PDB file of C-alpha atoms in Angstrom:
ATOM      1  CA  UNK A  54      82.563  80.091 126.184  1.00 88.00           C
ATOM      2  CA  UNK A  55      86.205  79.711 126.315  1.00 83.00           C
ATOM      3  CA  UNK A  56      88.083  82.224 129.216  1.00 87.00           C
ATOM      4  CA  UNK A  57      91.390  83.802 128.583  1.00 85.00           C
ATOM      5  CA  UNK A  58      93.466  85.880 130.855  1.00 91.00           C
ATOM      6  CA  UNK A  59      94.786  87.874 127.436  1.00 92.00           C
ATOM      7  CA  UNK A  60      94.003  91.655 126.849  1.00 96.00           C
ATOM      8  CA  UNK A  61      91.793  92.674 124.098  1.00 96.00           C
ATOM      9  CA  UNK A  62      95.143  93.616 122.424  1.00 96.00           C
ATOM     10  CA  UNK A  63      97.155  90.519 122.997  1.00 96.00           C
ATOM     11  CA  UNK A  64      94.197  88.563 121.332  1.00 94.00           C
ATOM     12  CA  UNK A  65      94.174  90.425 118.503  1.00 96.00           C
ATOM     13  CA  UNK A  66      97.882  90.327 117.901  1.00 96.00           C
ATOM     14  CA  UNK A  67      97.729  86.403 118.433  1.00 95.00           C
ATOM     15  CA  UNK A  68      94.888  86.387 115.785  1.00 95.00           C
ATOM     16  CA  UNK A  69      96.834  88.683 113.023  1.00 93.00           C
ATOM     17  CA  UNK A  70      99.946  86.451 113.812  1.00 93.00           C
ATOM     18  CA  UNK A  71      97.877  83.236 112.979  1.00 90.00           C
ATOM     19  CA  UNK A  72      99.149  82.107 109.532  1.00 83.00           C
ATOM     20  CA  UNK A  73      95.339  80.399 109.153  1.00 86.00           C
ATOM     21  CA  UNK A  74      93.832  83.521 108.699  1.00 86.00           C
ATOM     22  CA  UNK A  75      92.254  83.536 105.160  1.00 91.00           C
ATOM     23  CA  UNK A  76      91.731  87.052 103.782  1.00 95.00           C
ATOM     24  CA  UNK A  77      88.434  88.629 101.864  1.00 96.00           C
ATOM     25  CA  UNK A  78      91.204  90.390  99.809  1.00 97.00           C
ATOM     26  CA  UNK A  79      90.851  93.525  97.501  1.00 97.00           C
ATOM     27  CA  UNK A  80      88.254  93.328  94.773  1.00 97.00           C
ATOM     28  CA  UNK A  81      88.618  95.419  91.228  1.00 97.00           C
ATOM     29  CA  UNK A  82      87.651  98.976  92.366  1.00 98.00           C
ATOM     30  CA  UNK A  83      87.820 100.022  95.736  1.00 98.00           C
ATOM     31  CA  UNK A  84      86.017 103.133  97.709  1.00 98.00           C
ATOM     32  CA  UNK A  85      87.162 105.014 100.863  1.00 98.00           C
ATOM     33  CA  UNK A  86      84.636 105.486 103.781  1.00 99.00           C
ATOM     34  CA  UNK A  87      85.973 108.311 106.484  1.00 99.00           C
ATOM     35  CA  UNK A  88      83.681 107.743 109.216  1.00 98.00           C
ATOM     36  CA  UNK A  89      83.120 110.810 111.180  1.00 98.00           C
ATOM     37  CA  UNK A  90      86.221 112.542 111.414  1.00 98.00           C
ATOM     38  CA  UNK A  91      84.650 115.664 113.295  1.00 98.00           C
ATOM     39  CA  UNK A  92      85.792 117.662 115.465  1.00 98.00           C
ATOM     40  CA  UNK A  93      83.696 116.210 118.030  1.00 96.00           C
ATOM     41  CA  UNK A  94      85.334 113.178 118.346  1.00 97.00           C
ATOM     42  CA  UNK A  95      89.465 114.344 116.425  1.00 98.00           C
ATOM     43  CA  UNK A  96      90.040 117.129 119.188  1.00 97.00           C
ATOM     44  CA  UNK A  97      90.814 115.693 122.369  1.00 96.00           C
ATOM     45  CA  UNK A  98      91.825 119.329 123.863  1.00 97.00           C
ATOM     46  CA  UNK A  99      88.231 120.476 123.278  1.00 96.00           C
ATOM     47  CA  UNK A 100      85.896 117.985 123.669  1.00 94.00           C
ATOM     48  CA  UNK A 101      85.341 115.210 126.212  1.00 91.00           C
ATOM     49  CA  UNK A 102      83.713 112.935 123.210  1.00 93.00           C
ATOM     50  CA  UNK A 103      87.061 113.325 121.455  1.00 95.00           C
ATOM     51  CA  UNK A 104      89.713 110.639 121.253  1.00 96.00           C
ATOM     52  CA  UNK A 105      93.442 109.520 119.788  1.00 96.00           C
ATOM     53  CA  UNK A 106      94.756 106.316 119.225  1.00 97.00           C
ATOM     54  CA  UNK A 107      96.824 106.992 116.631  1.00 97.00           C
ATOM     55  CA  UNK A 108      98.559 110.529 116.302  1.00 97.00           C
ATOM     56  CA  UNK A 109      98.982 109.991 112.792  1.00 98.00           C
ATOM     57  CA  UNK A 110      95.444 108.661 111.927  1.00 98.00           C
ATOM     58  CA  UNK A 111      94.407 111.801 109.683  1.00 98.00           C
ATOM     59  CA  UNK A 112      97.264 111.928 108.249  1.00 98.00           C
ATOM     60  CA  UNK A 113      96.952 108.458 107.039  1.00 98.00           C
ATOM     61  CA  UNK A 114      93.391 108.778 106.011  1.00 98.00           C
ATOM     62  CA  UNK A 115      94.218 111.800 103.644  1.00 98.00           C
ATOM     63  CA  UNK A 116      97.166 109.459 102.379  1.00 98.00           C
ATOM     64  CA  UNK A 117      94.698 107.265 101.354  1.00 98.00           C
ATOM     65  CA  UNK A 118      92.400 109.717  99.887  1.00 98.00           C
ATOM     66  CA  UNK A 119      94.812 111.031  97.834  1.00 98.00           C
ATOM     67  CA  UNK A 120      95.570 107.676  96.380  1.00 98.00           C
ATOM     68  CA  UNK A 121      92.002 106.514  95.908  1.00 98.00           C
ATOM     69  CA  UNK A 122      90.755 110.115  94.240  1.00 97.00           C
ATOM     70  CA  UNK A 123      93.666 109.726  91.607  1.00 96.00           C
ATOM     71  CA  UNK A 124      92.553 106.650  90.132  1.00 96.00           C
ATOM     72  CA  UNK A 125      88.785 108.118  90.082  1.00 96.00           C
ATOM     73  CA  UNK A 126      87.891 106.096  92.901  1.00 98.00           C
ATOM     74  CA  UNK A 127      84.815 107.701  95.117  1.00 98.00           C
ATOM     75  CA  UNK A 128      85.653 109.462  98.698  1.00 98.00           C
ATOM     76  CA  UNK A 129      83.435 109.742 101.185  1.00 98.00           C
ATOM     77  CA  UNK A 130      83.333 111.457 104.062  1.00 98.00           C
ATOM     78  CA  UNK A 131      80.399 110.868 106.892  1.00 98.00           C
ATOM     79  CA  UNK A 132      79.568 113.311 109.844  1.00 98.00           C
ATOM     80  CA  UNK A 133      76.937 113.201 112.280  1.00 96.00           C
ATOM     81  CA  UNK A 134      74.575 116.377 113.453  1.00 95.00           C
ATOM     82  CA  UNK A 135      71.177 116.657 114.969  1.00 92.00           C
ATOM     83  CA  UNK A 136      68.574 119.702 114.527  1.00 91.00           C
ATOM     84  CA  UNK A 137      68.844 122.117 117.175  1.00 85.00           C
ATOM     85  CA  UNK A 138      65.755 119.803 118.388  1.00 83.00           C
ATOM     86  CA  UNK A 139      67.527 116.815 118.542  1.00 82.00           C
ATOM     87  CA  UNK A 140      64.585 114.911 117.529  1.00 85.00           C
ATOM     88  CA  UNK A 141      65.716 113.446 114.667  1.00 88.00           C
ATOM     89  CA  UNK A 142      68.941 111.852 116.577  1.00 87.00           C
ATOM     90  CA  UNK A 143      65.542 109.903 117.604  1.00 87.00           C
ATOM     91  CA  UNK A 144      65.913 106.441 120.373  1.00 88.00           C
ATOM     92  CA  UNK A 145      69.842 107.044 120.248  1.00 85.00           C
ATOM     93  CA  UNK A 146      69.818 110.092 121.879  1.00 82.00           C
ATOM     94  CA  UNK A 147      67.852 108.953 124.811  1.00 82.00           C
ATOM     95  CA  UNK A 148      70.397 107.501 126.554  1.00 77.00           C
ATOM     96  CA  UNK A 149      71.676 109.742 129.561  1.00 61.00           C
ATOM     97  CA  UNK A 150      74.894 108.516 129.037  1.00 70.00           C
ATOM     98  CA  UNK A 151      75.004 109.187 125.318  1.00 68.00           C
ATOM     99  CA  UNK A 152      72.301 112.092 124.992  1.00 62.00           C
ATOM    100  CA  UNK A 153      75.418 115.110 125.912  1.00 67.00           C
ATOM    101  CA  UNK A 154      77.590 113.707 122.899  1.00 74.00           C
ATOM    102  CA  UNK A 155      75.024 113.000 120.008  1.00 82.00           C
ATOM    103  CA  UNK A 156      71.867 115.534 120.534  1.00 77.00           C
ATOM    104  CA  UNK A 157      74.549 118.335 121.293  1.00 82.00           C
ATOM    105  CA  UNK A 158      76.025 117.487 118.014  1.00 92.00           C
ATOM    106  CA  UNK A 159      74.301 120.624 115.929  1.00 92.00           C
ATOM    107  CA  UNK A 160      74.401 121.205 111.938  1.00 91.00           C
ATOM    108  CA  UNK A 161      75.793 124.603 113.048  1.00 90.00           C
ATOM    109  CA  UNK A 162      78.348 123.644 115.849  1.00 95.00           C
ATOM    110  CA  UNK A 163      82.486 123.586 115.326  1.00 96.00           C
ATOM    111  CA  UNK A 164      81.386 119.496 116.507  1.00 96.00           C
ATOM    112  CA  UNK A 165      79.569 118.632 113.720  1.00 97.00           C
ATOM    113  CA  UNK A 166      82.689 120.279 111.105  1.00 98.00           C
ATOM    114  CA  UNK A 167      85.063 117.837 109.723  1.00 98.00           C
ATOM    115  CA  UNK A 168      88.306 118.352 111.191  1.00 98.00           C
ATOM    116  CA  UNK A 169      90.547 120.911 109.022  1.00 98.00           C
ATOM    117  CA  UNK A 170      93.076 118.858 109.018  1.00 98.00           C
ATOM    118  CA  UNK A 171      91.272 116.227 106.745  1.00 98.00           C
ATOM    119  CA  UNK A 172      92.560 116.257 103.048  1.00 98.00           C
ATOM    120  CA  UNK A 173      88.618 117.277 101.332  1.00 98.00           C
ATOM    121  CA  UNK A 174      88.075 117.779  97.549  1.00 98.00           C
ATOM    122  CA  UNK A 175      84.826 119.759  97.849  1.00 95.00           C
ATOM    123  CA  UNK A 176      84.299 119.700  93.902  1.00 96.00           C
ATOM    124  CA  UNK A 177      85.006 115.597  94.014  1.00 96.00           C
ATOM    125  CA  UNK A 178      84.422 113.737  97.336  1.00 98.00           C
ATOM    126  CA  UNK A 179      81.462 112.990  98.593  1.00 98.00           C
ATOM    127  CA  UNK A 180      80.438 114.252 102.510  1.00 98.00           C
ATOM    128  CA  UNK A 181      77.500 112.702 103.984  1.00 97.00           C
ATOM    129  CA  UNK A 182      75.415 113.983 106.809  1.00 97.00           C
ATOM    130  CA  UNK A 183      74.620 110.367 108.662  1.00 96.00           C
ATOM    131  CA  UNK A 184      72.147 110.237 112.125  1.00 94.00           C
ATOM    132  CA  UNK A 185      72.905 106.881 113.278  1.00 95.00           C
ATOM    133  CA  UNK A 186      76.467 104.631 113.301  1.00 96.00           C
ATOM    134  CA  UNK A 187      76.548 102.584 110.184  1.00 98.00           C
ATOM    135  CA  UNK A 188      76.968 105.044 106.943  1.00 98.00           C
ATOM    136  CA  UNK A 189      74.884 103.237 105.482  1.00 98.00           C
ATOM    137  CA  UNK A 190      72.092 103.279 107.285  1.00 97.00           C
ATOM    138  CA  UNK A 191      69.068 105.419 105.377  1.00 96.00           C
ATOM    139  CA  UNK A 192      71.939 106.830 103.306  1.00 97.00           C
ATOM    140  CA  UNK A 193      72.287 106.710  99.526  1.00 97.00           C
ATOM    141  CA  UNK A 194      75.983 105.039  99.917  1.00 98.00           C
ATOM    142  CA  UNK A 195      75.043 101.636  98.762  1.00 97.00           C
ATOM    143  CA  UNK A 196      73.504 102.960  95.708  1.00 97.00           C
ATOM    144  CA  UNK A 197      76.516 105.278  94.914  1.00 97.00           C
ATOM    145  CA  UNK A 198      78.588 101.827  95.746  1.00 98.00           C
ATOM    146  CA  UNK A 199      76.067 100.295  92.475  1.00 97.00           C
ATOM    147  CA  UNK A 200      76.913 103.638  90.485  1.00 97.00           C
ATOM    148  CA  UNK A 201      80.659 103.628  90.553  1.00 97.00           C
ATOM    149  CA  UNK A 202      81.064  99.329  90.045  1.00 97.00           C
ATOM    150  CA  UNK A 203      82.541  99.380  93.709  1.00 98.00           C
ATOM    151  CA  UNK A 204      83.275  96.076  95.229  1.00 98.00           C
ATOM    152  CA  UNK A 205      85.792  96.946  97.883  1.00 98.00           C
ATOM    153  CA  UNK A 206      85.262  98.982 100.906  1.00 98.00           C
ATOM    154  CA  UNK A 207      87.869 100.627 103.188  1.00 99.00           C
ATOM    155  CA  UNK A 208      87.027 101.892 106.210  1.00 99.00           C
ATOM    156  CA  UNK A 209      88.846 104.709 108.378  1.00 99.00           C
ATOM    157  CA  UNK A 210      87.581 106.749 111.161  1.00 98.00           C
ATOM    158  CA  UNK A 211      85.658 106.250 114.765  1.00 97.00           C
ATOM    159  CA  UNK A 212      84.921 104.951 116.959  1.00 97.00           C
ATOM    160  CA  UNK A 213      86.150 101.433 115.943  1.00 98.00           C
ATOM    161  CA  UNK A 214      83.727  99.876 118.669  1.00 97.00           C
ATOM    162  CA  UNK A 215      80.387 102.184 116.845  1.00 97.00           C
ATOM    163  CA  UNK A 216      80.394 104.026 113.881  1.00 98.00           C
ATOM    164  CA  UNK A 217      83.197 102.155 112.208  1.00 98.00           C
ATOM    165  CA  UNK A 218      82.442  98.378 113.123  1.00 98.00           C
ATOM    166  CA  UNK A 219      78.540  99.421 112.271  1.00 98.00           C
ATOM    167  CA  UNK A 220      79.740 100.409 108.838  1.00 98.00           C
ATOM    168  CA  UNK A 221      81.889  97.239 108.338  1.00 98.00           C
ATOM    169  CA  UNK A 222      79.446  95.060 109.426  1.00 98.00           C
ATOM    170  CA  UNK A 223      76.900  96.671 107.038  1.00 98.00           C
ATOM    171  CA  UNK A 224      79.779  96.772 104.232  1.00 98.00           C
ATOM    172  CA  UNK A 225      80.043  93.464 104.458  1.00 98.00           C
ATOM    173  CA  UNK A 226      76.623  92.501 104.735  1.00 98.00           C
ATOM    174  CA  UNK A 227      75.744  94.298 101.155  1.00 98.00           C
ATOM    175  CA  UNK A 228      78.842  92.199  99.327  1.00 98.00           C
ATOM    176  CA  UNK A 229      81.672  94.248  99.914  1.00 98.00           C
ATOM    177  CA  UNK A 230      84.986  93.058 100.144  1.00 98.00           C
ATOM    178  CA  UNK A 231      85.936  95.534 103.351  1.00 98.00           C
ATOM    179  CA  UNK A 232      89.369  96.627 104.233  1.00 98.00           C
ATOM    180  CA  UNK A 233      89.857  98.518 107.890  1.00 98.00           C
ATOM    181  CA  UNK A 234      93.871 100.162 107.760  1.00 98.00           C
ATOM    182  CA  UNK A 235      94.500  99.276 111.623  1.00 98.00           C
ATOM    183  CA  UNK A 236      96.018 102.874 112.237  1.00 98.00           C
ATOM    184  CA  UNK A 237      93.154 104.821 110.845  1.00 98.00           C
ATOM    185  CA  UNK A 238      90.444 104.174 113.071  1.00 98.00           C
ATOM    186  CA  UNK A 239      90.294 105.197 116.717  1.00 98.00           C
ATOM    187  CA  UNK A 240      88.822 105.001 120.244  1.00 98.00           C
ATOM    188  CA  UNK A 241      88.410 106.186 123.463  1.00 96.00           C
ATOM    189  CA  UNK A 242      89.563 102.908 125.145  1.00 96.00           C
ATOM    190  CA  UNK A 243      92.168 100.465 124.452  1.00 97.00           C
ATOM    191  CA  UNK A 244      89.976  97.381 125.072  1.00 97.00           C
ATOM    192  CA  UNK A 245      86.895  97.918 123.174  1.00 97.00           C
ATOM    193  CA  UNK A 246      89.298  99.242 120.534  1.00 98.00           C
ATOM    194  CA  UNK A 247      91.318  95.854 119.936  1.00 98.00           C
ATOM    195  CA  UNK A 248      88.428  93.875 120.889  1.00 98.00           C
ATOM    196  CA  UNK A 249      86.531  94.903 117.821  1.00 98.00           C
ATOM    197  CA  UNK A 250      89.534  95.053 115.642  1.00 98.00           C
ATOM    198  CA  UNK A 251      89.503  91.105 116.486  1.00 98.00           C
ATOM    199  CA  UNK A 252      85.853  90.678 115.813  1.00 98.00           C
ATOM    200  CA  UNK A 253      86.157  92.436 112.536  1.00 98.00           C
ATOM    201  CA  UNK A 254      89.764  90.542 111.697  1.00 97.00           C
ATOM    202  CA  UNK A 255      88.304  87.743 112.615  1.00 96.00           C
ATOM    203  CA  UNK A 256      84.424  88.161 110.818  1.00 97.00           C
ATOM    204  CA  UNK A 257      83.793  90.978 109.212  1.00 98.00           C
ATOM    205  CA  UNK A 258      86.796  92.567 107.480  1.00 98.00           C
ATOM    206  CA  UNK A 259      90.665  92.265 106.666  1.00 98.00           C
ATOM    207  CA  UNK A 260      92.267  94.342 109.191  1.00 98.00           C
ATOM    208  CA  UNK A 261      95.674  95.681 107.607  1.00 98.00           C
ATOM    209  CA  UNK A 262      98.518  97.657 108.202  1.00 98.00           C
ATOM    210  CA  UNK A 263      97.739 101.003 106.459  1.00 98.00           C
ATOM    211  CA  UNK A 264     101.341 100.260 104.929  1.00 98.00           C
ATOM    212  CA  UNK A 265     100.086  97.492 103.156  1.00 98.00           C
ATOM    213  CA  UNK A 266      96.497  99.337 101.876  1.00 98.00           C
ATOM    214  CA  UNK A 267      99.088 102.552 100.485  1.00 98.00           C
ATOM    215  CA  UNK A 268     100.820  99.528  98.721  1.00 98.00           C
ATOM    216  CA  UNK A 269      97.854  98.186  96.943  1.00 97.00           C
ATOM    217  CA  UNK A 270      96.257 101.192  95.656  1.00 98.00           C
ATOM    218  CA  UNK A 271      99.966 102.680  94.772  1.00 97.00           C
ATOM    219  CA  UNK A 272     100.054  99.898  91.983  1.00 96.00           C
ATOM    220  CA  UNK A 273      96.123  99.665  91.704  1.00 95.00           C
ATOM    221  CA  UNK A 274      95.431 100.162  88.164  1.00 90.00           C
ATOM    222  CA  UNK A 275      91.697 100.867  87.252  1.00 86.00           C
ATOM    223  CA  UNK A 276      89.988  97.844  84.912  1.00 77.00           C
TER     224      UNK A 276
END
């Protein structure tokens, strides 16, 4: 194992400066995957599961919706909430560190609502009640994916270090040509949140400036 006395963040900017780095790219038809964007984890002020990286983050997302819906491109929109129970949160929810944040997480509860300020087409996007971190896991996402002739996958949303590198990894995995717009995905801490933008940058996923994603899909043209 090699040992560096570089931050999380410094080896992640070393990595995007790297002129090596070959790209997955864009594909012919991309989708948008907004991975839990509740107000469990978007409102710092009223919960302690919350967190910001970037202040603009939903604003970029909807951005990016907006763009993706006008060329007939699916939208998705992934939340997570447990019956009053919490049974069905299952092995996850076991954890006493983890148990307060996910099992109190009901279907009911102003934590389990996507955040108001999110951009939703309820007659066009897609929202999608999830129970464990990737969104696809024992959802019906990959087969929508076979539906629409997607081949591209971008990925906003949090945390980068759960929900969204589980999703990426599982993007991936299935075929997808996976895009993660840096400034639209978010953590609770700095390190694991540029440590797994690296592993995905440097695996799993082209990590981009959301600049350059509004770019493609503001000249994407639909085959």
């Amino acid at each position: 194992m090699e040992t560096s006395t570089k931050t999380a963040r410094e080896l992640y900017e070393a990595l995007k400066a790297d002129p090596r780095r070959r790209r997955f790219g864009f594909g012919r038809k991309p989708a948008l995957v907004n991975v839990d964007l509740q107000n469990a984890y978007t409102r710092p002020a009223e919960f302690a599961t919350a967190y910001e990286t970037d202040p603009r983050q939903i604003e970029h997302v909807n951005k990016l919706a907006i763009l993706l819906r006008a060329q007939g491109c699916p939208v998705i929109w992934t939340y997570v909430a447990y019956l009053g129970s919490g049974e069905d949160c299952g092995v996850w929810g076991t954890r006493a560190d983890m148990s307060a944040s996910l099992k109190s997480i009901k279907a009911d509860s102003r934590q389990a609502q996507l955040d108001d300020r999110c951009d939703i087409d309820r007659d066009r996007d897609i929202v999608m009640n999830k129970r464990m971190a990737s969104a696809f896991f024992e959802t019906n996402l990959g087969s929508l994916f076979t539906f629409h002739k997607v081949d591209t996958v971008i990925v906003t949303g949090g945390s980068t270090s759960g929900c969204v590198r589980a999703t990426v990894v599982d993007s991936l995995s299935r075929g997808f040509r996976t895009i993660v717009p840096e400034e639209c995905v978010a953590d609770k801490h700095e390190s694991p949140h540029f440590a797994n933008l690296y592993d995905m940058a440097a695996k799993y996923a082209d990590v981009l400036p959301v600049a350059e994603v509004v770019d493609f899909l503001e000249s994407y043209k639909p085959l």
